[in-house]
Short mmCIF file of N, CA and C in Angstrom, two decimals:
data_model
loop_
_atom_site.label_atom_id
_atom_site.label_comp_id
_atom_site.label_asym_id
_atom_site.label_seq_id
_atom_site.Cartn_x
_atom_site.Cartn_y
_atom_site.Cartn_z
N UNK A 755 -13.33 -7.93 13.35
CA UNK A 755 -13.09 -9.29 12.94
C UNK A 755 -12.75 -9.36 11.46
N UNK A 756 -13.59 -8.30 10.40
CA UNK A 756 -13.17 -8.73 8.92
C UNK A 756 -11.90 -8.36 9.38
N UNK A 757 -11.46 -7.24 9.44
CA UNK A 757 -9.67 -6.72 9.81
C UNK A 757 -8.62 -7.83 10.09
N UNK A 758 -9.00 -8.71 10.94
CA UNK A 758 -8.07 -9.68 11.54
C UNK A 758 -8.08 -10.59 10.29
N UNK A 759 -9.49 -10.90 9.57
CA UNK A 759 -9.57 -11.86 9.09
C UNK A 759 -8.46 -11.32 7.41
N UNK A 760 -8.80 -10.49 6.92
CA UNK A 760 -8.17 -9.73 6.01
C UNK A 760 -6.75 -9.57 5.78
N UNK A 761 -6.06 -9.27 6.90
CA UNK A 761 -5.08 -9.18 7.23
C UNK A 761 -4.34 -10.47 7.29
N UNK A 762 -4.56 -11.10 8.04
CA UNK A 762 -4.68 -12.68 7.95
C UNK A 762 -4.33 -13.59 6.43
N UNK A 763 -5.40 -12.82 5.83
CA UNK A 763 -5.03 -13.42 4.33
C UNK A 763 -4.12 -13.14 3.74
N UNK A 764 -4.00 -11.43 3.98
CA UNK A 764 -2.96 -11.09 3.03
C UNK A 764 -1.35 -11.06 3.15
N UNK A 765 -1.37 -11.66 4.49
CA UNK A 765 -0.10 -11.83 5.41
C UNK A 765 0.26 -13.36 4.51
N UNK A 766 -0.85 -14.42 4.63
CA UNK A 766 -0.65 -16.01 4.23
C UNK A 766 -0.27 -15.57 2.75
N UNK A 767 -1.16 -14.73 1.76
CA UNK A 767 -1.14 -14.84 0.42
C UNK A 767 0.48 -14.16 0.45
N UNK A 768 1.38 -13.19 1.02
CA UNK A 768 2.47 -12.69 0.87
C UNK A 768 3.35 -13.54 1.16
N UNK A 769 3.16 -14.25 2.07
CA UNK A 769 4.34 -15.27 2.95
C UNK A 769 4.37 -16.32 1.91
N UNK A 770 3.29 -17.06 1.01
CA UNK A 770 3.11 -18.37 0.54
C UNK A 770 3.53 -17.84 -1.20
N UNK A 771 3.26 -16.87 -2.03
CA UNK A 771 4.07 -16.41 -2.77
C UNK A 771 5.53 -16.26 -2.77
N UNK A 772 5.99 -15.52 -1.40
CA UNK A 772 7.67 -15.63 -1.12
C UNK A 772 7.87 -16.61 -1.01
N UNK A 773 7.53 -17.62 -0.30
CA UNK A 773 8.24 -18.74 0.05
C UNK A 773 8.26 -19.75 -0.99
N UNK A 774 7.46 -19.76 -2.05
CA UNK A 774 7.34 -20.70 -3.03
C UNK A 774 8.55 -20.20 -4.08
N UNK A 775 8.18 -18.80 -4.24
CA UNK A 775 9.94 -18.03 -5.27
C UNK A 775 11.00 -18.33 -4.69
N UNK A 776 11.09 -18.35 -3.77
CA UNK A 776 12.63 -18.53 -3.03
C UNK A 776 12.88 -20.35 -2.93
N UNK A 777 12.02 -20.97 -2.80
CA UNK A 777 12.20 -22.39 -3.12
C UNK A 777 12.83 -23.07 -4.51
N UNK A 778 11.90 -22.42 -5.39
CA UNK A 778 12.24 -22.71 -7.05
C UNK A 778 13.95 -21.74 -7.38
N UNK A 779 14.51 -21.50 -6.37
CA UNK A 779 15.95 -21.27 -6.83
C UNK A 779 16.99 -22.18 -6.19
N UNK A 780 17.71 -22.29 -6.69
CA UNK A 780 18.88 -23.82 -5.98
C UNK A 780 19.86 -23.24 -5.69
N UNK A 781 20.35 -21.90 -5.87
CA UNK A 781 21.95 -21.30 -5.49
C UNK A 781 21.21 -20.16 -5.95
N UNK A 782 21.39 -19.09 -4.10
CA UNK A 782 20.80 -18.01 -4.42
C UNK A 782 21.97 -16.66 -4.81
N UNK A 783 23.09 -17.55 -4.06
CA UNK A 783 24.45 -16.41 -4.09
C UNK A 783 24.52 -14.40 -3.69
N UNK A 784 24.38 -13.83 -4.16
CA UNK A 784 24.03 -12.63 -3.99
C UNK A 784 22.99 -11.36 -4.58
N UNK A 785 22.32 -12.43 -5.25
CA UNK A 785 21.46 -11.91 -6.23
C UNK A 785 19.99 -11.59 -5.20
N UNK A 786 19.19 -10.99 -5.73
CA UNK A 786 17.51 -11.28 -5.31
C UNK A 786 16.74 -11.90 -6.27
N UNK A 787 15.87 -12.09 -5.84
CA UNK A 787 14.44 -12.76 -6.93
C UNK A 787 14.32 -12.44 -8.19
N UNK A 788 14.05 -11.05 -8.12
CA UNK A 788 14.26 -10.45 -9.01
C UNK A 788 15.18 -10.54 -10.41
N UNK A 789 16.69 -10.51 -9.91
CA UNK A 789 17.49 -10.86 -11.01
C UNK A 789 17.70 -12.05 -11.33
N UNK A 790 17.28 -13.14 -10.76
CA UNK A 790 17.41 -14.74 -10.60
C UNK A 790 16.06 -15.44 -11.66
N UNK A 791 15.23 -14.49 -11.40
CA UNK A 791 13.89 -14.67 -12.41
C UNK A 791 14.15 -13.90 -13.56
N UNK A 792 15.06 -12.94 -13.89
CA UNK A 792 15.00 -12.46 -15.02
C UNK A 792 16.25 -12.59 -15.40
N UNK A 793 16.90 -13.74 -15.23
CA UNK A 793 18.13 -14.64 -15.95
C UNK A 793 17.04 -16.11 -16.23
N UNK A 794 16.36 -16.41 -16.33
CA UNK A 794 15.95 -17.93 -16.34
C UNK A 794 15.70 -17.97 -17.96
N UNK A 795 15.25 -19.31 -18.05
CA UNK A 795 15.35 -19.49 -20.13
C UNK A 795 13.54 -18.81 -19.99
N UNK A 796 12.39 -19.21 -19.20
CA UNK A 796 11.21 -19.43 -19.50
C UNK A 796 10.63 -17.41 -19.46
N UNK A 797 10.13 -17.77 -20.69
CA UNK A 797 9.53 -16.38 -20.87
C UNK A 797 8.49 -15.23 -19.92
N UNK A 798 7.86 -16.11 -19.71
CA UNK A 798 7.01 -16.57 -18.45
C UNK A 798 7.17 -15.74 -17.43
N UNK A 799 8.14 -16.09 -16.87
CA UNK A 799 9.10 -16.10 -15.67
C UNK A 799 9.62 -14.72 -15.58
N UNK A 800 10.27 -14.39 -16.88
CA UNK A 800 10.99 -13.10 -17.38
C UNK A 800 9.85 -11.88 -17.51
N UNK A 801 8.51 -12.14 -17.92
CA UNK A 801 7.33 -11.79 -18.05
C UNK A 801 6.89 -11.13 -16.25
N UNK A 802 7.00 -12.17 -15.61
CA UNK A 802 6.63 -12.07 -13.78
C UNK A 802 7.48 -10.84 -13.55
N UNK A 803 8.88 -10.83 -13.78
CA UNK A 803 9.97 -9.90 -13.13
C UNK A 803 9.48 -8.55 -13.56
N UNK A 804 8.63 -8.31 -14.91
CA UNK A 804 8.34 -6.55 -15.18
C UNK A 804 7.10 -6.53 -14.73
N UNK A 805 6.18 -7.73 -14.96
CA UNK A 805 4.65 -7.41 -14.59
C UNK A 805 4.34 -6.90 -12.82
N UNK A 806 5.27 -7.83 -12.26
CA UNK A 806 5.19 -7.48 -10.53
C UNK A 806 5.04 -5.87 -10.09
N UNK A 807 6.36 -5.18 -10.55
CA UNK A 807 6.14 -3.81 -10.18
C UNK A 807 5.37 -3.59 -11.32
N UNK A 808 4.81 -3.30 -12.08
CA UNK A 808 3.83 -2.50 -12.63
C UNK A 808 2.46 -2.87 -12.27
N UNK A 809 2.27 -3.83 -11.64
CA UNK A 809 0.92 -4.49 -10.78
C UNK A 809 0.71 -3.37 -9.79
N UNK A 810 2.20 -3.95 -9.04
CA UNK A 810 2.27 -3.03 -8.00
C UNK A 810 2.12 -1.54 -7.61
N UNK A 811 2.37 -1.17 -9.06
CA UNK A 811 2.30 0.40 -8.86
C UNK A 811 0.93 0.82 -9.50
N UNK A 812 0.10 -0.62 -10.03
CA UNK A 812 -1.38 -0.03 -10.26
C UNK A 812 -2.05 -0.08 -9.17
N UNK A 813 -1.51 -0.82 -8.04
CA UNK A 813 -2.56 -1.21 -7.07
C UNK A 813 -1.96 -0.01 -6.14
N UNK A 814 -1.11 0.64 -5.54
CA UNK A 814 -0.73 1.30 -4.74
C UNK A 814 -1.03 2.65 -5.12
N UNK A 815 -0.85 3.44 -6.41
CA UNK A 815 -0.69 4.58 -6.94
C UNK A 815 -2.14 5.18 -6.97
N UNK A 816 -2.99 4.61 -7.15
CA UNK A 816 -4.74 5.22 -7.33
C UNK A 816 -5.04 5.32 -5.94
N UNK A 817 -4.72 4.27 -4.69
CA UNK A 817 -5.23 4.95 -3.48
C UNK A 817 -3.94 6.26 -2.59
N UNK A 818 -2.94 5.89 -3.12
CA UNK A 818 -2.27 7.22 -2.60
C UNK A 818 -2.29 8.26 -3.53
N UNK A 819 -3.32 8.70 -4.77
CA UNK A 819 -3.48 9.66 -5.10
C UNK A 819 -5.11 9.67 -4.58
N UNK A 820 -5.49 9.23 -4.65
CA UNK A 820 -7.33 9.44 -4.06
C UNK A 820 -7.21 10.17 -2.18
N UNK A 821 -5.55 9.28 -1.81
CA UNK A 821 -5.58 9.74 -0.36
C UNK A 821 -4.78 11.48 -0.26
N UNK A 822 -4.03 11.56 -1.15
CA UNK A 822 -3.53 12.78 -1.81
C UNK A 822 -4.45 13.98 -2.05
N UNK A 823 -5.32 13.42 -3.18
CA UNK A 823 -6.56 14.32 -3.79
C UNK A 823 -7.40 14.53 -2.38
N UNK A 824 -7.98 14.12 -1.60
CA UNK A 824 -8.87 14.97 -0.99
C UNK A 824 -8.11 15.49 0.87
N UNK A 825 -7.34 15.03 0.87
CA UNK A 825 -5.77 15.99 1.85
C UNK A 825 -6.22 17.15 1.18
N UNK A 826 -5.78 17.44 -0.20
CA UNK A 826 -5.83 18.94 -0.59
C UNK A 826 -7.05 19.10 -1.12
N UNK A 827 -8.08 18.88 -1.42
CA UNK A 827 -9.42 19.51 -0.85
C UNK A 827 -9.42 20.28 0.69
N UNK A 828 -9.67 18.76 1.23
CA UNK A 828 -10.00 19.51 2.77
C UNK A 828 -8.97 20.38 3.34
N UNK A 829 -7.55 19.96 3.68
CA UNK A 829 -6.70 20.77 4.40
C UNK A 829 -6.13 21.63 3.34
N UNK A 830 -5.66 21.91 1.99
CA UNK A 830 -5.02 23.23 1.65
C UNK A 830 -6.12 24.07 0.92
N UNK A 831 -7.37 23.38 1.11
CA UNK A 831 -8.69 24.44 0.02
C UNK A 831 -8.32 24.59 -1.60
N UNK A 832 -7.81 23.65 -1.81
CA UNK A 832 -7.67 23.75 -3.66
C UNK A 832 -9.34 23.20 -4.00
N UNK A 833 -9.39 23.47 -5.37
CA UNK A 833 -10.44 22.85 -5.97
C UNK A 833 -10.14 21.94 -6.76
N UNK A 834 -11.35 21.57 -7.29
CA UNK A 834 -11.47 19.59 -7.05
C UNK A 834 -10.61 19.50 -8.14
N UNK A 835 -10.61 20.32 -9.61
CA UNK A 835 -9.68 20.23 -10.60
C UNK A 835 -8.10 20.45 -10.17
N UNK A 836 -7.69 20.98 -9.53
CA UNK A 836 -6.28 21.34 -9.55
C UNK A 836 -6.09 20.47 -8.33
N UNK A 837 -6.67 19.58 -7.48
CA UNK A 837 -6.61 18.70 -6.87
C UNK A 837 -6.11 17.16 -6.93
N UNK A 838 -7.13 17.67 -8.03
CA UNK A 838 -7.35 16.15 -9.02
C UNK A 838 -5.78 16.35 -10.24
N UNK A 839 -5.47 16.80 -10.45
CA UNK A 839 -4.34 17.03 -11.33
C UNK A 839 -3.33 16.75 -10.67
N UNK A 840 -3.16 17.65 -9.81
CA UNK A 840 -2.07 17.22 -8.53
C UNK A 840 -1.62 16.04 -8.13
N UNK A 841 -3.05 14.94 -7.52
CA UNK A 841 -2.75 14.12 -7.00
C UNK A 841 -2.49 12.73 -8.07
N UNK A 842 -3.12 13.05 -9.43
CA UNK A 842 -3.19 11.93 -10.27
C UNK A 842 -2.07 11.37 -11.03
N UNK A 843 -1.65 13.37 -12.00
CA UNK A 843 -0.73 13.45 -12.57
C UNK A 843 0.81 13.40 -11.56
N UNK A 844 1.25 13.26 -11.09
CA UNK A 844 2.38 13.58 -10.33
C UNK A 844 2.96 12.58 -9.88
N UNK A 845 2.03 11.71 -9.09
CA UNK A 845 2.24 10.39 -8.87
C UNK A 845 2.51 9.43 -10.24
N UNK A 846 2.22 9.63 -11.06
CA UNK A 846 2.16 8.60 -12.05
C UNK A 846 3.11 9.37 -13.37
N UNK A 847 3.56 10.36 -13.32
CA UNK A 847 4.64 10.75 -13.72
C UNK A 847 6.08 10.85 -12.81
N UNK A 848 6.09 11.25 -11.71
CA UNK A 848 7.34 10.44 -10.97
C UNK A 848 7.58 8.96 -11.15
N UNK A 849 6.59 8.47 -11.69
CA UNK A 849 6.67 6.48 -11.46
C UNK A 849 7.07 6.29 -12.79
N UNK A 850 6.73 7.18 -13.73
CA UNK A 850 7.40 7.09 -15.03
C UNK A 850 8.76 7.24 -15.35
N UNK A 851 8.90 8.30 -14.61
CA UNK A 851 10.18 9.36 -14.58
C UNK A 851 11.41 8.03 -14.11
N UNK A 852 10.85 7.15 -13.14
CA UNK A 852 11.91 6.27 -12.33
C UNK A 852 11.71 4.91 -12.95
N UNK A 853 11.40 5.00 -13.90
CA UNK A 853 11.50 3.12 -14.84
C UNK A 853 12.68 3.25 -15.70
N UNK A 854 13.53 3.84 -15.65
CA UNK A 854 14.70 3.73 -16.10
C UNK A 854 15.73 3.45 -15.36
N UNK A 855 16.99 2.14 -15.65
CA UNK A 855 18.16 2.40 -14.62
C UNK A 855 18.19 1.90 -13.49
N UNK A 856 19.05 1.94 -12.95
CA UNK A 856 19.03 1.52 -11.39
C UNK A 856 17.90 2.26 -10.23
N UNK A 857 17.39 3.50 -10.81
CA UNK A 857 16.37 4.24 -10.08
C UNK A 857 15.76 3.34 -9.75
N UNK A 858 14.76 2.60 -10.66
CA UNK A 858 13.70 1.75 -10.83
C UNK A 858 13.95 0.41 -9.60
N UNK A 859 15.15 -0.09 -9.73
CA UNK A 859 15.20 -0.89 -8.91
C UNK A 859 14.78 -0.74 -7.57
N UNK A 860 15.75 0.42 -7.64
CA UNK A 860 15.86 1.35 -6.13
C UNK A 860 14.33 1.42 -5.72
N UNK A 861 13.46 2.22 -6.39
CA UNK A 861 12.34 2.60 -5.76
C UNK A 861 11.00 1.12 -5.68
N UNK A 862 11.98 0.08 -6.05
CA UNK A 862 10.48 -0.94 -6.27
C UNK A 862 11.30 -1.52 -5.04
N UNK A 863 12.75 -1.71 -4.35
CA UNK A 863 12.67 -2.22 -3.33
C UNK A 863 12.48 -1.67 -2.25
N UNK A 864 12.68 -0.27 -2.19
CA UNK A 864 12.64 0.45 -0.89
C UNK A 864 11.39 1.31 -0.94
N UNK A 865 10.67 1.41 -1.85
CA UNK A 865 9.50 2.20 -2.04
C UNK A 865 8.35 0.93 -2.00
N UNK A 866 8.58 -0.06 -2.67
CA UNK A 866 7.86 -1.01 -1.99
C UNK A 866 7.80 -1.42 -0.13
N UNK A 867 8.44 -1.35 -0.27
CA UNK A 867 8.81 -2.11 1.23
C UNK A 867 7.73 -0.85 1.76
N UNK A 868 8.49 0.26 2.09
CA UNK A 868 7.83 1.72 2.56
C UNK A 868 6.31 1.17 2.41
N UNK A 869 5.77 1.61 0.90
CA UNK A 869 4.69 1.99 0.72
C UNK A 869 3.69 0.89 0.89
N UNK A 870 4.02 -0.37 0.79
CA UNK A 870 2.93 -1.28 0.28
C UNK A 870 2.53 -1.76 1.85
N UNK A 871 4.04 -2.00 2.53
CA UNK A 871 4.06 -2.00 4.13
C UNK A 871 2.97 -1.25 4.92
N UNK A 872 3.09 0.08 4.82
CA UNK A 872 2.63 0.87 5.51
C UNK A 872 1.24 1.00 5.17
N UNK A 873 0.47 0.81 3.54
CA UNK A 873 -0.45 1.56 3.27
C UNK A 873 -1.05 -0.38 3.99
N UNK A 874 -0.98 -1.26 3.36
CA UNK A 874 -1.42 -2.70 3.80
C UNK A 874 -1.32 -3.25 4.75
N UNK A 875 -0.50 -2.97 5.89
CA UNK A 875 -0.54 -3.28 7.30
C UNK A 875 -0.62 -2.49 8.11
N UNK A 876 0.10 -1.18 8.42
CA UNK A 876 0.24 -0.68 9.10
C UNK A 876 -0.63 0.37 9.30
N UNK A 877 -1.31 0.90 8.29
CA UNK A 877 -2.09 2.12 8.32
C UNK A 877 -3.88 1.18 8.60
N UNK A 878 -4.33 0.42 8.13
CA UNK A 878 -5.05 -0.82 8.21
C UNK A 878 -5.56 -1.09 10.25
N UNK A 879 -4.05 -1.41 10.55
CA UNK A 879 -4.46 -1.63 12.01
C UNK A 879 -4.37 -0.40 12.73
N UNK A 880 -3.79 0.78 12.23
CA UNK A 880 -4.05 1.94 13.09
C UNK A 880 -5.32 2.25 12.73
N UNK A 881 -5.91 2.45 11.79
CA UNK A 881 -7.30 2.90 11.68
C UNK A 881 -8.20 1.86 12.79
N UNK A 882 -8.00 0.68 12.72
CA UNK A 882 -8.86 -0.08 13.25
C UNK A 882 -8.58 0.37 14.92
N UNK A 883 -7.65 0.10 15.60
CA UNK A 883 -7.20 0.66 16.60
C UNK A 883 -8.10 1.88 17.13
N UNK A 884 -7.78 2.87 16.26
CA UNK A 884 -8.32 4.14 16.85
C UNK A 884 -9.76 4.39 16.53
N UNK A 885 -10.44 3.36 15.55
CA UNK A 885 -12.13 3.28 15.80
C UNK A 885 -12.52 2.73 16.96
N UNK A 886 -11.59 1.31 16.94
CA UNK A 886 -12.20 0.29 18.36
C UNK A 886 -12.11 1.29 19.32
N UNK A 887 -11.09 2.38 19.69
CA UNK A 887 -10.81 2.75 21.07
C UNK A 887 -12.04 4.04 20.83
N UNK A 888 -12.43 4.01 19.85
CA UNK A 888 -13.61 5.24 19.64
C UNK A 888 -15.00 4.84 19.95
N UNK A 889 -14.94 3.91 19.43
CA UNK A 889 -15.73 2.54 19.59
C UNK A 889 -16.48 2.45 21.19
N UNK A 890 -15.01 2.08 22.03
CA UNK A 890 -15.12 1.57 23.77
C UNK A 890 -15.36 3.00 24.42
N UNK A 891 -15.08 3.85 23.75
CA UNK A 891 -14.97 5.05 24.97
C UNK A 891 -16.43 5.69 24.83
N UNK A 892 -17.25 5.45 23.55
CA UNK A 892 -18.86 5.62 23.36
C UNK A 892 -19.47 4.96 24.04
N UNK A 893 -18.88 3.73 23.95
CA UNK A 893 -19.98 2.53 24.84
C UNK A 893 -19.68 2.92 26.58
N UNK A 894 -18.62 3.02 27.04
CA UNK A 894 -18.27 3.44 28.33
C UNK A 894 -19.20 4.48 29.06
N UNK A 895 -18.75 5.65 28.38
CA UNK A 895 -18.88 7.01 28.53
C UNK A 895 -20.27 7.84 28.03
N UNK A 896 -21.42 7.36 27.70
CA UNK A 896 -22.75 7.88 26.94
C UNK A 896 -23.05 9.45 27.02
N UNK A 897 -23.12 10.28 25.98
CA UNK A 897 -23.19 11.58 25.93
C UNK A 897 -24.83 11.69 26.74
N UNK A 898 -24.72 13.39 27.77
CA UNK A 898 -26.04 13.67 28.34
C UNK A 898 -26.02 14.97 28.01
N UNK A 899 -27.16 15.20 28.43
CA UNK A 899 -27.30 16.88 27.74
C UNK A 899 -26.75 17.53 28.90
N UNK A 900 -25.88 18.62 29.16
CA UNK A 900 -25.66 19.29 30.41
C UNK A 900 -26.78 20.26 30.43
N UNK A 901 -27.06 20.55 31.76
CA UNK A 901 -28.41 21.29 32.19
C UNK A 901 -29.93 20.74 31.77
N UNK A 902 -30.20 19.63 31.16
CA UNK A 902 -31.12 18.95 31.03
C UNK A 902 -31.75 19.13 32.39
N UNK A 903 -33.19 19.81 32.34
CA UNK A 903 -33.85 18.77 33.66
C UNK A 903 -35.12 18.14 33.38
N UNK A 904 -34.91 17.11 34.67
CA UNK A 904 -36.13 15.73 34.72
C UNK A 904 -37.15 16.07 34.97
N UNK A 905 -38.29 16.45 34.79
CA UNK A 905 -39.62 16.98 35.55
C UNK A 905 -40.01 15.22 35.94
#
């Protein structure tokens, strides 16, 4: 139930942000949000267009290196230092590497979409999914000892 409820929110809080940006423009022509907010006079506004992706890449970048960092603990047997280097530094120097140029654009619309998609909805209800069904098949199915006997 938190899941549904969670999800729920963050579906309303995404939908009611878009829909309010896309309102406050009067002739959208071929542009996106993006460049439409960072042509306007208000500073503000111009302020929103750099702060968004760099929000974005604080909130996304620490759990796909934390989900990074212990992948290579458990499955390649590194240690926790060269782990931790791996997953921290790399991520956040590729994100550096791509704030220049049209890269930048590139990776905040299609790397958004990808990443924020997948790590906030999609990965979210598969986990939940495959507990609940872990969940029903415990309650169903109750472990017995084989060869147990009853005196």
């Amino acid at each position: 139930r938190a899941v549904v409820w969670a999800l729920g929110f963050v579906v309303l809080m995404y939908a009611s942000v878009g829909i309010v940006g896309a309102l406050s423009i009067r002739v959208w022509g071929d542009s996106n949000l993006f460049s439409k907010l960072s042509g306007s006079d208000s500073a503000l506004v111009q302020a929103t267009v750099y702060a968004y992706p760099l929000l974005q890449n604080f909130t996304t970048i620490p759990v796909f290196a934390i989900l990074i960092k212990y992948n290579l603990l458990q499955l390649c047997g590194m240690g926790n230092l060269s782990a931790t280097a791996i997953a921290f530094v790399l991520p956040w120097a590729a994100s550096l590497a791509l704030y220049s140029g049209r890269g930048f654009e590139t990776v905040c619309e299609v790397g958004g979409l990808a990443f924020s998609s997948v790590l906030n909805f999609a990965v979210p209800c598969a986990l939940f999914g495959v507990m609940w069904a872990r969940r029903q098949r415990g309650k169903a199915a109750p472990r017995s000892d084989a060869g147990a006997r009853v005196a």
